[in-house]
C-alpha cells in the first residue's frame, strides 16, 4: 500500500493567491520529498526535507514537516499560471525506494 | 543533456501481446526504476535496480519482467499484456548516493485492448 496521502485531491485558486497542500504518511521516514507533474509530463523534484528538519524554503515554496503527526505541508506563495500542475509527496521506504501519494491537482486561474 | 529517455511514448496492444518499454539515462546514475501511474492511485513501483546487475520487485511486479542491460539501460517487458496493464509508465533514475532523488522520463502511455 502507498505510504503517503495528499489532501486535498484538488485545489483551484486565483493567480497571486497562496496554495497549501498536505501529506500524511504512515511509518517513520528519513526524508520527505515533493514533486511536481505538469500535464502529460514526467515528475520533477521540487524539494527534500530531512526528518530532523521542521521547515525548508526554496524560492516560492515552503515545506514543513511534523514527524510527531507524520505529516507535511507544501505552500506555494504568490501562485502563477505556470504552477498549474499535480503535486506529489514521496517518502523513502528504504535506501532505494520512494513511495508516492496520489497527488493534489492545483489549478491557478488567471 | 537528455536525462531519462523512454520509448515508445505511446503504444496500443491487444490482450496477450508482448512488448518491451525501453529506458536509458545519460547521467551515470546507479539506480533505475519503473513506476506505473493510474488515475487516483498515484505512482506505484513495479521494479527497481539499485545498481547494475541487480533487480528487485516493487509493489506491483506481477505481469512484468525487467532487465538491467547495462548501467544506462533498464527495460520493462510485458510478456502477455492484460487490460489491467493499461497505464502510463514512468522510468526514473537516481545516483544512488545518500537520499534517493528521482529524475523521471516523460512517460509511456500504454493501452491494452
PDB file of N, CA and C in Angstrom, chain B:
ATOM      1  N   UNK B   1      21.823  17.582 -22.865  1.00  0.00           N
ATOM      2  CA  UNK B   1      21.732  16.561 -21.812  1.00  0.00           C
ATOM      3  C   UNK B   1      20.322  16.007 -21.780  1.00  0.00           C
ATOM      4  N   UNK B   2      20.107  14.747 -22.246  1.00  0.00           N
ATOM      5  CA  UNK B   2      18.760  14.211 -22.420  1.00  0.00           C
ATOM      6  C   UNK B   2      18.131  13.788 -21.104  1.00  0.00           C
ATOM      7  N   UNK B   3      18.926  13.374 -20.100  1.00  0.00           N
ATOM      8  CA  UNK B   3      18.338  12.908 -18.840  1.00  0.00           C
ATOM      9  C   UNK B   3      17.879  11.466 -18.967  1.00  0.00           C
ATOM     10  N   UNK B   4      16.564  11.240 -18.788  1.00  0.00           N
ATOM     11  CA  UNK B   4      15.976   9.901 -18.888  1.00  0.00           C
ATOM     12  C   UNK B   4      15.097   9.861 -20.125  1.00  0.00           C
ATOM     13  N   UNK B   5      15.372   8.934 -21.008  1.00  0.00           N
ATOM     14  CA  UNK B   5      14.638   8.812 -22.264  1.00  0.00           C
ATOM     15  C   UNK B   5      13.879   7.499 -22.301  1.00  0.00           C
ATOM     16  N   UNK B   6      12.576   7.580 -22.564  1.00  0.00           N
ATOM     17  CA  UNK B   6      11.733   6.394 -22.644  1.00  0.00           C
ATOM     18  C   UNK B   6      11.191   6.247 -24.056  1.00  0.00           C
ATOM     19  N   UNK B   7      11.122   5.004 -24.511  1.00  0.00           N
ATOM     20  CA  UNK B   7      10.464   4.724 -25.785  1.00  0.00           C
ATOM     21  C   UNK B   7       9.665   3.438 -25.669  1.00  0.00           C
ATOM     22  N   UNK B   8       8.508   3.319 -26.356  1.00  0.00           N
ATOM     23  CA  UNK B   8       7.866   4.383 -27.116  1.00  0.00           C
ATOM     24  C   UNK B   8       7.082   5.321 -26.202  1.00  0.00           C
ATOM     25  N   UNK B   9       6.587   6.420 -26.729  1.00  0.00           N
ATOM     26  CA  UNK B   9       5.761   7.340 -25.946  1.00  0.00           C
ATOM     27  C   UNK B   9       4.312   6.851 -25.875  1.00  0.00           C
ATOM     28  N   UNK B  10       3.866   6.206 -26.906  1.00  0.00           N
ATOM     29  CA  UNK B  10       2.510   5.682 -26.966  1.00  0.00           C
ATOM     30  C   UNK B  10       2.548   4.283 -27.584  1.00  0.00           C
ATOM     31  N   UNK B  11       1.674   3.406 -27.095  1.00  0.00           N
ATOM     32  CA  UNK B  11       1.584   2.068 -27.650  1.00  0.00           C
ATOM     33  C   UNK B  11       0.195   1.513 -27.373  1.00  0.00           C
ATOM     34  N   UNK B  12      -0.383   0.873 -28.392  1.00  0.00           N
ATOM     35  CA  UNK B  12      -1.651   0.170 -28.226  1.00  0.00           C
ATOM     36  C   UNK B  12      -1.391  -1.308 -28.495  1.00  0.00           C
ATOM     37  N   UNK B  13      -1.808  -2.136 -27.567  1.00  0.00           N
ATOM     38  CA  UNK B  13      -1.624  -3.582 -27.686  1.00  0.00           C
ATOM     39  C   UNK B  13      -2.965  -4.279 -27.596  1.00  0.00           C
ATOM     40  N   UNK B  14      -2.991  -5.490 -28.130  1.00  0.00           N
ATOM     41  CA  UNK B  14      -4.147  -6.347 -27.899  1.00  0.00           C
ATOM     42  C   UNK B  14      -3.824  -7.286 -26.741  1.00  0.00           C
ATOM     43  N   UNK B  15      -4.850  -7.705 -26.031  1.00  0.00           N
ATOM     44  CA  UNK B  15      -4.660  -8.645 -24.925  1.00  0.00           C
ATOM     45  C   UNK B  15      -3.851  -9.843 -25.396  1.00  0.00           C
ATOM     46  N   UNK B  16      -2.835 -10.198 -24.604  1.00  0.00           N
ATOM     47  CA  UNK B  16      -1.998 -11.342 -24.924  1.00  0.00           C
ATOM     48  C   UNK B  16      -0.721 -11.008 -25.679  1.00  0.00           C
ATOM     49  N   UNK B  17      -0.668  -9.822 -26.282  1.00  0.00           N
ATOM     50  CA  UNK B  17       0.552  -9.437 -26.987  1.00  0.00           C
ATOM     51  C   UNK B  17       1.645  -9.084 -25.983  1.00  0.00           C
ATOM     52  N   UNK B  18       2.875  -9.114 -26.453  1.00  0.00           N
ATOM     53  CA  UNK B  18       4.003  -8.753 -25.598  1.00  0.00           C
ATOM     54  C   UNK B  18       4.666  -7.493 -26.127  1.00  0.00           C
ATOM     55  N   UNK B  19       5.347  -6.802 -25.255  1.00  0.00           N
ATOM     56  CA  UNK B  19       6.113  -5.644 -25.681  1.00  0.00           C
ATOM     57  C   UNK B  19       7.135  -5.271 -24.604  1.00  0.00           C
ATOM     58  N   UNK B  20       8.112  -4.506 -25.016  1.00  0.00           N
ATOM     59  CA  UNK B  20       9.149  -4.044 -24.103  1.00  0.00           C
ATOM     60  C   UNK B  20       9.214  -2.523 -24.140  1.00  0.00           C
ATOM     61  N   UNK B  21       9.193  -1.922 -22.964  1.00  0.00           N
ATOM     62  CA  UNK B  21       9.419  -0.488 -22.820  1.00  0.00           C
ATOM     63  C   UNK B  21      10.901  -0.275 -22.527  1.00  0.00           C
ATOM     64  N   UNK B  22      11.481   0.652 -23.278  1.00  0.00           N
ATOM     65  CA  UNK B  22      12.909   0.898 -23.139  1.00  0.00           C
ATOM     66  C   UNK B  22      13.145   2.178 -22.335  1.00  0.00           C
ATOM     67  N   UNK B  23      14.208   2.172 -21.565  1.00  0.00           N
ATOM     68  CA  UNK B  23      14.576   3.355 -20.792  1.00  0.00           C
ATOM     69  C   UNK B  23      16.088   3.474 -20.784  1.00  0.00           C
ATOM     70  N   UNK B  24      16.576   4.673 -21.003  1.00  0.00           N
ATOM     71  CA  UNK B  24      18.014   4.925 -20.951  1.00  0.00           C
ATOM     72  C   UNK B  24      18.267   6.256 -20.258  1.00  0.00           C
ATOM     73  N   UNK B  25      19.333   6.306 -19.443  1.00  0.00           N
ATOM     74  CA  UNK B  25      19.706   7.557 -18.794  1.00  0.00           C
ATOM     75  C   UNK B  25      21.177   7.847 -19.079  1.00  0.00           C
ATOM     76  N   UNK B  26      21.469   9.134 -19.196  1.00  0.00           N
ATOM     77  CA  UNK B  26      22.826   9.544 -19.545  1.00  0.00           C
ATOM     78  C   UNK B  26      23.487  10.332 -18.414  1.00  0.00           C
ATOM     79  N   UNK B  27      23.042  10.116 -17.179  1.00  0.00           N
ATOM     80  CA  UNK B  27      23.550  10.861 -16.030  1.00  0.00           C
ATOM     81  C   UNK B  27      24.503  10.028 -15.179  1.00  0.00           C
ATOM     82  N   UNK B  28      24.857   8.841 -15.662  1.00  0.00           N
ATOM     83  CA  UNK B  28      25.744   7.933 -14.925  1.00  0.00           C
ATOM     84  C   UNK B  28      25.151   7.542 -13.567  1.00  0.00           C
ATOM     85  N   UNK B  29      23.814   7.462 -13.517  1.00  0.00           N
ATOM     86  CA  UNK B  29      23.144   7.079 -12.284  1.00  0.00           C
ATOM     87  C   UNK B  29      23.265   5.583 -12.034  1.00  0.00           C
ATOM     88  N   UNK B  30      23.333   5.224 -10.753  1.00  0.00           N
ATOM     89  CA  UNK B  30      23.445   3.812 -10.384  1.00  0.00           C
ATOM     90  C   UNK B  30      22.094   3.096 -10.353  1.00  0.00           C
ATOM     91  N   UNK B  31      21.064   3.795  -9.876  1.00  0.00           N
ATOM     92  CA  UNK B  31      19.773   3.155  -9.618  1.00  0.00           C
ATOM     93  C   UNK B  31      18.741   3.568 -10.663  1.00  0.00           C
ATOM     94  N   UNK B  32      17.912   2.598 -11.062  1.00  0.00           N
ATOM     95  CA  UNK B  32      16.854   2.880 -12.033  1.00  0.00           C
ATOM     96  C   UNK B  32      15.572   2.209 -11.585  1.00  0.00           C
ATOM     97  N   UNK B  33      14.425   2.782 -12.017  1.00  0.00           N
ATOM     98  CA  UNK B  33      13.119   2.396 -11.503  1.00  0.00           C
ATOM     99  C   UNK B  33      12.077   2.397 -12.624  1.00  0.00           C
ATOM    100  N   UNK B  34      11.070   1.535 -12.456  1.00  0.00           N
ATOM    101  CA  UNK B  34       9.872   1.598 -13.280  1.00  0.00           C
ATOM    102  C   UNK B  34       8.662   1.777 -12.364  1.00  0.00           C
ATOM    103  N   UNK B  35       7.869   2.819 -12.652  1.00  0.00           N
ATOM    104  CA  UNK B  35       6.621   3.076 -11.946  1.00  0.00           C
ATOM    105  C   UNK B  35       5.480   3.044 -12.961  1.00  0.00           C
ATOM    106  N   UNK B  36       4.288   2.763 -12.462  1.00  0.00           N
ATOM    107  CA  UNK B  36       3.092   2.959 -13.263  1.00  0.00           C
ATOM    108  C   UNK B  36       2.189   3.971 -12.561  1.00  0.00           C
ATOM    109  N   UNK B  37       1.487   4.765 -13.357  1.00  0.00           N
ATOM    110  CA  UNK B  37       0.618   5.793 -12.810  1.00  0.00           C
ATOM    111  C   UNK B  37      -0.792   5.595 -13.337  1.00  0.00           C
ATOM    112  N   UNK B  38      -1.711   5.416 -12.416  1.00  0.00           N
ATOM    113  CA  UNK B  38      -3.118   5.249 -12.758  1.00  0.00           C
ATOM    114  C   UNK B  38      -3.928   6.331 -12.068  1.00  0.00           C
ATOM    115  N   UNK B  39      -5.041   6.754 -12.669  1.00  0.00           N
ATOM    116  CA  UNK B  39      -5.837   7.835 -12.078  1.00  0.00           C
ATOM    117  C   UNK B  39      -6.233   7.532 -10.646  1.00  0.00           C
ATOM    118  N   UNK B  40      -5.995   8.487  -9.760  1.00  0.00           N
ATOM    119  CA  UNK B  40      -6.374   8.334  -8.360  1.00  0.00           C
ATOM    120  C   UNK B  40      -5.482   7.414  -7.547  1.00  0.00           C
ATOM    121  N   UNK B  41      -4.473   6.819  -8.197  1.00  0.00           N
ATOM    122  CA  UNK B  41      -3.624   5.849  -7.490  1.00  0.00           C
ATOM    123  C   UNK B  41      -2.220   6.371  -7.270  1.00  0.00           C
ATOM    124  N   UNK B  42      -1.891   7.505  -7.857  1.00  0.00           N
ATOM    125  CA  UNK B  42      -0.516   7.960  -7.742  1.00  0.00           C
ATOM    126  C   UNK B  42       0.420   7.056  -8.515  1.00  0.00           C
ATOM    127  N   UNK B  43       1.670   7.036  -8.106  1.00  0.00           N
ATOM    128  CA  UNK B  43       2.662   6.192  -8.760  1.00  0.00           C
ATOM    129  C   UNK B  43       2.914   4.963  -7.908  1.00  0.00           C
ATOM    130  N   UNK B  44       2.975   3.826  -8.541  1.00  0.00           N
ATOM    131  CA  UNK B  44       3.278   2.585  -7.842  1.00  0.00           C
ATOM    132  C   UNK B  44       4.516   1.955  -8.463  1.00  0.00           C
ATOM    133  N   UNK B  45       5.417   1.513  -7.607  1.00  0.00           N
ATOM    134  CA  UNK B  45       6.691   0.977  -8.048  1.00  0.00           C
ATOM    135  C   UNK B  45       6.515  -0.446  -8.550  1.00  0.00           C
ATOM    136  N   UNK B  46       6.989  -0.701  -9.761  1.00  0.00           N
ATOM    137  CA  UNK B  46       6.874  -2.035 -10.353  1.00  0.00           C
ATOM    138  C   UNK B  46       8.138  -2.851 -10.046  1.00  0.00           C
ATOM    139  N   UNK B  47       9.272  -2.355 -10.490  1.00  0.00           N
ATOM    140  CA  UNK B  47      10.570  -2.972 -10.261  1.00  0.00           C
ATOM    141  C   UNK B  47      11.600  -1.857 -10.120  1.00  0.00           C
ATOM    142  N   UNK B  48      12.703  -2.186  -9.485  1.00  0.00           N
ATOM    143  CA  UNK B  48      13.798  -1.261  -9.448  1.00  0.00           C
ATOM    144  C   UNK B  48      15.118  -2.022  -9.520  1.00  0.00           C
ATOM    145  N   UNK B  49      16.162  -1.264  -9.862  1.00  0.00           N
ATOM    146  CA  UNK B  49      17.502  -1.816  -9.942  1.00  0.00           C
ATOM    147  C   UNK B  49      18.406  -0.871  -9.166  1.00  0.00           C
ATOM    148  N   UNK B  50      18.825  -1.308  -7.990  1.00  0.00           N
ATOM    149  CA  UNK B  50      19.648  -0.445  -7.138  1.00  0.00           C
ATOM    150  C   UNK B  50      21.013  -0.176  -7.762  1.00  0.00           C
ATOM    151  N   UNK B  51      21.517  -1.145  -8.486  1.00  0.00           N
ATOM    152  CA  UNK B  51      22.803  -0.975  -9.161  1.00  0.00           C
ATOM    153  C   UNK B  51      22.855  -1.934 -10.338  1.00  0.00           C
ATOM    154  N   UNK B  52      23.804  -1.708 -11.218  1.00  0.00           N
ATOM    155  CA  UNK B  52      23.956  -2.576 -12.388  1.00  0.00           C
ATOM    156  C   UNK B  52      24.111  -4.020 -11.927  1.00  0.00           C
ATOM    157  N   UNK B  53      23.339  -4.918 -12.530  1.00  0.00           N
ATOM    158  CA  UNK B  53      23.442  -6.325 -12.184  1.00  0.00           C
ATOM    159  C   UNK B  53      22.445  -6.790 -11.145  1.00  0.00           C
ATOM    160  N   UNK B  54      21.660  -5.861 -10.564  1.00  0.00           N
ATOM    161  CA  UNK B  54      20.654  -6.252  -9.576  1.00  0.00           C
ATOM    162  C   UNK B  54      19.287  -5.719  -9.963  1.00  0.00           C
ATOM    163  N   UNK B  55      18.247  -6.501  -9.685  1.00  0.00           N
ATOM    164  CA  UNK B  55      16.878  -6.033  -9.848  1.00  0.00           C
ATOM    165  C   UNK B  55      16.045  -6.566  -8.687  1.00  0.00           C
ATOM    166  N   UNK B  56      15.041  -5.797  -8.299  1.00  0.00           N
ATOM    167  CA  UNK B  56      14.174  -6.199  -7.196  1.00  0.00           C
ATOM    168  C   UNK B  56      12.740  -5.800  -7.471  1.00  0.00           C
ATOM    169  N   UNK B  57      11.817  -6.559  -6.887  1.00  0.00           N
ATOM    170  CA  UNK B  57      10.398  -6.276  -7.069  1.00  0.00           C
ATOM    171  C   UNK B  57       9.983  -5.074  -6.239  1.00  0.00           C
ATOM    172  N   UNK B  58       9.016  -4.343  -6.786  1.00  0.00           N
ATOM    173  CA  UNK B  58       8.396  -3.257  -6.055  1.00  0.00           C
ATOM    174  C   UNK B  58       7.037  -3.685  -5.550  1.00  0.00           C
ATOM    175  N   UNK B  59       6.086  -2.736  -5.546  1.00  0.00           N
ATOM    176  CA  UNK B  59       4.747  -3.008  -5.025  1.00  0.00           C
ATOM    177  C   UNK B  59       3.898  -3.872  -5.940  1.00  0.00           C
ATOM    178  N   UNK B  60       4.026  -3.680  -7.268  1.00  0.00           N
ATOM    179  CA  UNK B  60       3.121  -4.317  -8.228  1.00  0.00           C
ATOM    180  C   UNK B  60       3.891  -5.003  -9.349  1.00  0.00           C
ATOM    181  N   UNK B  61       4.701  -6.034  -9.059  1.00  0.00           N
ATOM    182  CA  UNK B  61       5.548  -6.638 -10.084  1.00  0.00           C
ATOM    183  C   UNK B  61       4.867  -7.672 -10.981  1.00  0.00           C
ATOM    184  N   UNK B  62       3.688  -8.160 -10.555  1.00  0.00           N
ATOM    185  CA  UNK B  62       3.066  -9.270 -11.292  1.00  0.00           C
ATOM    186  C   UNK B  62       2.735  -8.872 -12.727  1.00  0.00           C
ATOM    187  N   UNK B  63       3.125  -9.734 -13.679  1.00  0.00           N
ATOM    188  CA  UNK B  63       2.849  -9.493 -15.087  1.00  0.00           C
ATOM    189  C   UNK B  63       3.964  -8.763 -15.806  1.00  0.00           C
ATOM    190  N   UNK B  64       5.036  -8.441 -15.082  1.00  0.00           N
ATOM    191  CA  UNK B  64       6.150  -7.687 -15.658  1.00  0.00           C
ATOM    192  C   UNK B  64       7.478  -8.398 -15.409  1.00  0.00           C
ATOM    193  N   UNK B  65       8.412  -8.147 -16.300  1.00  0.00           N
ATOM    194  CA  UNK B  65       9.801  -8.542 -16.091  1.00  0.00           C
ATOM    195  C   UNK B  65      10.688  -7.362 -16.458  1.00  0.00           C
ATOM    196  N   UNK B  66      11.886  -7.336 -15.889  1.00  0.00           N
ATOM    197  CA  UNK B  66      12.810  -6.243 -16.181  1.00  0.00           C
ATOM    198  C   UNK B  66      14.181  -6.802 -16.498  1.00  0.00           C
ATOM    199  N   UNK B  67      14.946  -5.971 -17.191  1.00  0.00           N
ATOM    200  CA  UNK B  67      16.346  -6.296 -17.476  1.00  0.00           C
ATOM    201  C   UNK B  67      17.177  -5.042 -17.312  1.00  0.00           C
ATOM    202  N   UNK B  68      18.201  -5.137 -16.460  1.00  0.00           N
ATOM    203  CA  UNK B  68      19.164  -4.022 -16.381  1.00  0.00           C
ATOM    204  C   UNK B  68      20.280  -4.400 -17.342  1.00  0.00           C
ATOM    205  N   UNK B  69      20.175  -3.895 -18.556  1.00  0.00           N
ATOM    206  CA  UNK B  69      21.054  -4.303 -19.650  1.00  0.00           C
ATOM    207  C   UNK B  69      22.487  -3.846 -19.413  1.00  0.00           C
ATOM    208  N   UNK B  70      22.661  -2.669 -18.866  1.00  0.00           N
ATOM    209  CA  UNK B  70      23.956  -2.098 -18.523  1.00  0.00           C
ATOM    210  C   UNK B  70      23.656  -0.932 -17.582  1.00  0.00           C
ATOM    211  N   UNK B  71      24.637  -0.124 -17.268  1.00  0.00           N
ATOM    212  CA  UNK B  71      24.391   0.945 -16.313  1.00  0.00           C
ATOM    213  C   UNK B  71      23.378   1.952 -16.852  1.00  0.00           C
ATOM    214  N   UNK B  72      23.335   2.145 -18.151  1.00  0.00           N
ATOM    215  CA  UNK B  72      22.482   3.164 -18.755  1.00  0.00           C
ATOM    216  C   UNK B  72      21.041   2.718 -18.977  1.00  0.00           C
ATOM    217  N   UNK B  73      20.833   1.418 -19.210  1.00  0.00           N
ATOM    218  CA  UNK B  73      19.555   0.976 -19.749  1.00  0.00           C
ATOM    219  C   UNK B  73      18.814   0.005 -18.822  1.00  0.00           C
ATOM    220  N   UNK B  74      17.495   0.210 -18.730  1.00  0.00           N
ATOM    221  CA  UNK B  74      16.655  -0.612 -17.852  1.00  0.00           C
ATOM    222  C   UNK B  74      15.330  -0.796 -18.584  1.00  0.00           C
ATOM    223  N   UNK B  75      15.044  -2.021 -19.025  1.00  0.00           N
ATOM    224  CA  UNK B  75      13.845  -2.252 -19.826  1.00  0.00           C
ATOM    225  C   UNK B  75      12.775  -2.969 -19.012  1.00  0.00           C
ATOM    226  N   UNK B  76      11.530  -2.724 -19.395  1.00  0.00           N
ATOM    227  CA  UNK B  76      10.367  -3.336 -18.745  1.00  0.00           C
ATOM    228  C   UNK B  76       9.608  -4.132 -19.794  1.00  0.00           C
ATOM    229  N   UNK B  77       9.370  -5.419 -19.523  1.00  0.00           N
ATOM    230  CA  UNK B  77       8.704  -6.272 -20.503  1.00  0.00           C
ATOM    231  C   UNK B  77       7.369  -6.762 -19.982  1.00  0.00           C
ATOM    232  N   UNK B  78       6.366  -6.672 -20.845  1.00  0.00           N
ATOM    233  CA  UNK B  78       5.066  -7.273 -20.589  1.00  0.00           C
ATOM    234  C   UNK B  78       4.995  -8.505 -21.479  1.00  0.00           C
ATOM    235  N   UNK B  79       4.966  -9.676 -20.889  1.00  0.00           N
ATOM    236  CA  UNK B  79       5.001 -10.922 -21.676  1.00  0.00           C
ATOM    237  C   UNK B  79       3.659 -11.223 -22.325  1.00  0.00           C
ATOM    238  N   UNK B  80       2.570 -10.980 -21.613  1.00  0.00           N
ATOM    239  CA  UNK B  80       1.233 -11.248 -22.118  1.00  0.00           C
ATOM    240  C   UNK B  80       0.322 -10.149 -21.570  1.00  0.00           C
ATOM    241  N   UNK B  81       0.187  -9.081 -22.358  1.00  0.00           N
ATOM    242  CA  UNK B  81      -0.486  -7.889 -21.850  1.00  0.00           C
ATOM    243  C   UNK B  81      -1.956  -8.151 -21.507  1.00  0.00           C
ATOM    244  N   UNK B  82      -2.404  -7.488 -20.448  1.00  0.00           N
ATOM    245  CA  UNK B  82      -3.795  -7.573 -19.995  1.00  0.00           C
ATOM    246  C   UNK B  82      -4.374  -6.164 -19.898  1.00  0.00           C
ATOM    247  N   UNK B  83      -5.678  -6.004 -20.052  1.00  0.00           N
ATOM    248  CA  UNK B  83      -6.283  -4.666 -19.947  1.00  0.00           C
ATOM    249  C   UNK B  83      -5.941  -3.944 -18.648  1.00  0.00           C
ATOM    250  N   UNK B  84      -5.708  -4.710 -17.568  1.00  0.00           N
ATOM    251  CA  UNK B  84      -5.348  -4.092 -16.276  1.00  0.00           C
ATOM    252  C   UNK B  84      -3.979  -3.418 -16.323  1.00  0.00           C
ATOM    253  N   UNK B  85      -3.218  -3.692 -17.356  1.00  0.00           N
ATOM    254  CA  UNK B  85      -1.900  -3.065 -17.502  1.00  0.00           C
ATOM    255  C   UNK B  85      -1.958  -1.778 -18.322  1.00  0.00           C
ATOM    256  N   UNK B  86      -3.158  -1.374 -18.730  1.00  0.00           N
ATOM    257  CA  UNK B  86      -3.338  -0.058 -19.344  1.00  0.00           C
ATOM    258  C   UNK B  86      -2.962   0.998 -18.317  1.00  0.00           C
ATOM    259  N   UNK B  87      -1.985   1.825 -18.641  1.00  0.00           N
ATOM    260  CA  UNK B  87      -1.458   2.762 -17.660  1.00  0.00           C
ATOM    261  C   UNK B  87      -0.450   3.684 -18.338  1.00  0.00           C
ATOM    262  N   UNK B  88       0.055   4.613 -17.580  1.00  0.00           N
ATOM    263  CA  UNK B  88       1.205   5.414 -18.010  1.00  0.00           C
ATOM    264  C   UNK B  88       2.406   4.923 -17.208  1.00  0.00           C
ATOM    265  N   UNK B  89       3.447   4.577 -17.900  1.00  0.00           N
ATOM    266  CA  UNK B  89       4.638   4.014 -17.276  1.00  0.00           C
ATOM    267  C   UNK B  89       5.757   5.046 -17.264  1.00  0.00           C
ATOM    268  N   UNK B  90       6.390   5.175 -16.115  1.00  0.00           N
ATOM    269  CA  UNK B  90       7.498   6.117 -15.963  1.00  0.00           C
ATOM    270  C   UNK B  90       8.754   5.380 -15.535  1.00  0.00           C
ATOM    271  N   UNK B  91       9.809   5.700 -16.220  1.00  0.00           N
ATOM    272  CA  UNK B  91      11.132   5.260 -15.810  1.00  0.00           C
ATOM    273  C   UNK B  91      11.788   6.402 -15.048  1.00  0.00           C
ATOM    274  N   UNK B  92      12.575   6.086 -14.050  1.00  0.00           N
ATOM    275  CA  UNK B  92      13.275   7.109 -13.282  1.00  0.00           C
ATOM    276  C   UNK B  92      14.653   6.583 -12.912  1.00  0.00           C
ATOM    277  N   UNK B  93      15.538   7.505 -12.574  1.00  0.00           N
ATOM    278  CA  UNK B  93      16.869   7.108 -12.140  1.00  0.00           C
ATOM    279  C   UNK B  93      17.319   7.973 -10.985  1.00  0.00           C
ATOM    280  N   UNK B  94      18.320   7.473 -10.264  1.00  0.00           N
ATOM    281  CA  UNK B  94      18.886   8.188  -9.133  1.00  0.00           C
ATOM    282  C   UNK B  94      20.358   7.829  -9.032  1.00  0.00           C
ATOM    283  N   UNK B  95      21.168   8.749  -8.520  1.00  0.00           N
ATOM    284  CA  UNK B  95      22.591   8.423  -8.424  1.00  0.00           C
ATOM    285  C   UNK B  95      22.864   7.394  -7.339  1.00  0.00           C
ATOM    286  N   UNK B  96      21.863   7.119  -6.494  1.00  0.00           N
ATOM    287  CA  UNK B  96      22.018   6.059  -5.512  1.00  0.00           C
ATOM    288  C   UNK B  96      22.907   6.425  -4.349  1.00  0.00           C
ATOM    289  N   UNK B  97      23.316   7.689  -4.259  1.00  0.00           N
ATOM    290  CA  UNK B  97      24.175   8.124  -3.158  1.00  0.00           C
ATOM    291  C   UNK B  97      23.359   8.943  -2.171  1.00  0.00           C
ATOM    292  N   UNK B  98      23.449   8.639  -0.907  1.00  0.00           N
ATOM    293  CA  UNK B  98      22.694   9.412   0.081  1.00  0.00           C
ATOM    294  C   UNK B  98      21.198   9.220  -0.131  1.00  0.00           C
ATOM    295  N   UNK B  99      20.440  10.289   0.029  1.00  0.00           N
ATOM    296  CA  UNK B  99      18.997  10.200  -0.174  1.00  0.00           C
ATOM    297  C   UNK B  99      18.679  10.005  -1.648  1.00  0.00           C
ATOM    298  N   UNK B 100      17.658   9.204  -1.901  1.00  0.00           N
ATOM    299  CA  UNK B 100      17.236   8.942  -3.270  1.00  0.00           C
ATOM    300  C   UNK B 100      16.405  10.113  -3.767  1.00  0.00           C
ATOM    301  N   UNK B 101      16.874  10.770  -4.821  1.00  0.00           N
ATOM    302  CA  UNK B 101      16.114  11.813  -5.506  1.00  0.00           C
ATOM    303  C   UNK B 101      15.977  11.355  -6.947  1.00  0.00           C
ATOM    304  N   UNK B 102      14.735  11.295  -7.431  1.00  0.00           N
ATOM    305  CA  UNK B 102      14.477  10.694  -8.744  1.00  0.00           C
ATOM    306  C   UNK B 102      14.407  11.721  -9.858  1.00  0.00           C
ATOM    307  N   UNK B 103      14.986  11.343 -10.992  1.00  0.00           N
ATOM    308  CA  UNK B 103      14.824  12.063 -12.251  1.00  0.00           C
ATOM    309  C   UNK B 103      13.975  11.176 -13.152  1.00  0.00           C
ATOM    310  N   UNK B 104      12.860  11.727 -13.630  1.00  0.00           N
ATOM    311  CA  UNK B 104      11.894  10.935 -14.376  1.00  0.00           C
ATOM    312  C   UNK B 104      11.995  11.162 -15.871  1.00  0.00           C
ATOM    313  N   UNK B 105      11.622  10.114 -16.624  1.00  0.00           N
ATOM    314  CA  UNK B 105      11.388  10.271 -18.054  1.00  0.00           C
ATOM    315  C   UNK B 105      10.013  10.875 -18.285  1.00  0.00           C
ATOM    316  N   UNK B 106       9.689  11.081 -19.557  1.00  0.00           N
ATOM    317  CA  UNK B 106       8.438  11.759 -19.931  1.00  0.00           C
ATOM    318  C   UNK B 106       7.233  10.833 -19.895  1.00  0.00           C
ATOM    319  N   UNK B 107       7.458   9.537 -19.781  1.00  0.00           N
ATOM    320  CA  UNK B 107       6.348   8.596 -19.671  1.00  0.00           C
ATOM    321  C   UNK B 107       6.035   7.882 -20.977  1.00  0.00           C
ATOM    322  N   UNK B 108       5.444   6.696 -20.831  1.00  0.00           N
ATOM    323  CA  UNK B 108       4.983   5.894 -21.967  1.00  0.00           C
ATOM    324  C   UNK B 108       3.546   5.507 -21.696  1.00  0.00           C
ATOM    325  N   UNK B 109       2.645   5.938 -22.580  1.00  0.00           N
ATOM    326  CA  UNK B 109       1.222   5.635 -22.376  1.00  0.00           C
ATOM    327  C   UNK B 109       0.882   4.356 -23.110  1.00  0.00           C
ATOM    328  N   UNK B 110       0.470   3.347 -22.350  1.00  0.00           N
ATOM    329  CA  UNK B 110       0.162   2.035 -22.911  1.00  0.00           C
ATOM    330  C   UNK B 110      -1.320   1.741 -22.760  1.00  0.00           C
ATOM    331  N   UNK B 111      -1.941   1.346 -23.864  1.00  0.00           N
ATOM    332  CA  UNK B 111      -3.340   0.923 -23.835  1.00  0.00           C
ATOM    333  C   UNK B 111      -3.409  -0.524 -24.299  1.00  0.00           C
ATOM    334  N   UNK B 112      -4.072  -1.354 -23.474  1.00  0.00           N
ATOM    335  CA  UNK B 112      -4.251  -2.761 -23.817  1.00  0.00           C
ATOM    336  C   UNK B 112      -5.733  -3.005 -24.064  1.00  0.00           C
ATOM    337  N   UNK B 113      -6.061  -3.408 -25.283  1.00  0.00           N
ATOM    338  CA  UNK B 113      -7.469  -3.594 -25.661  1.00  0.00           C
ATOM    339  C   UNK B 113      -7.917  -5.031 -25.418  1.00  0.00           C
TER     340      UNK B 113
END
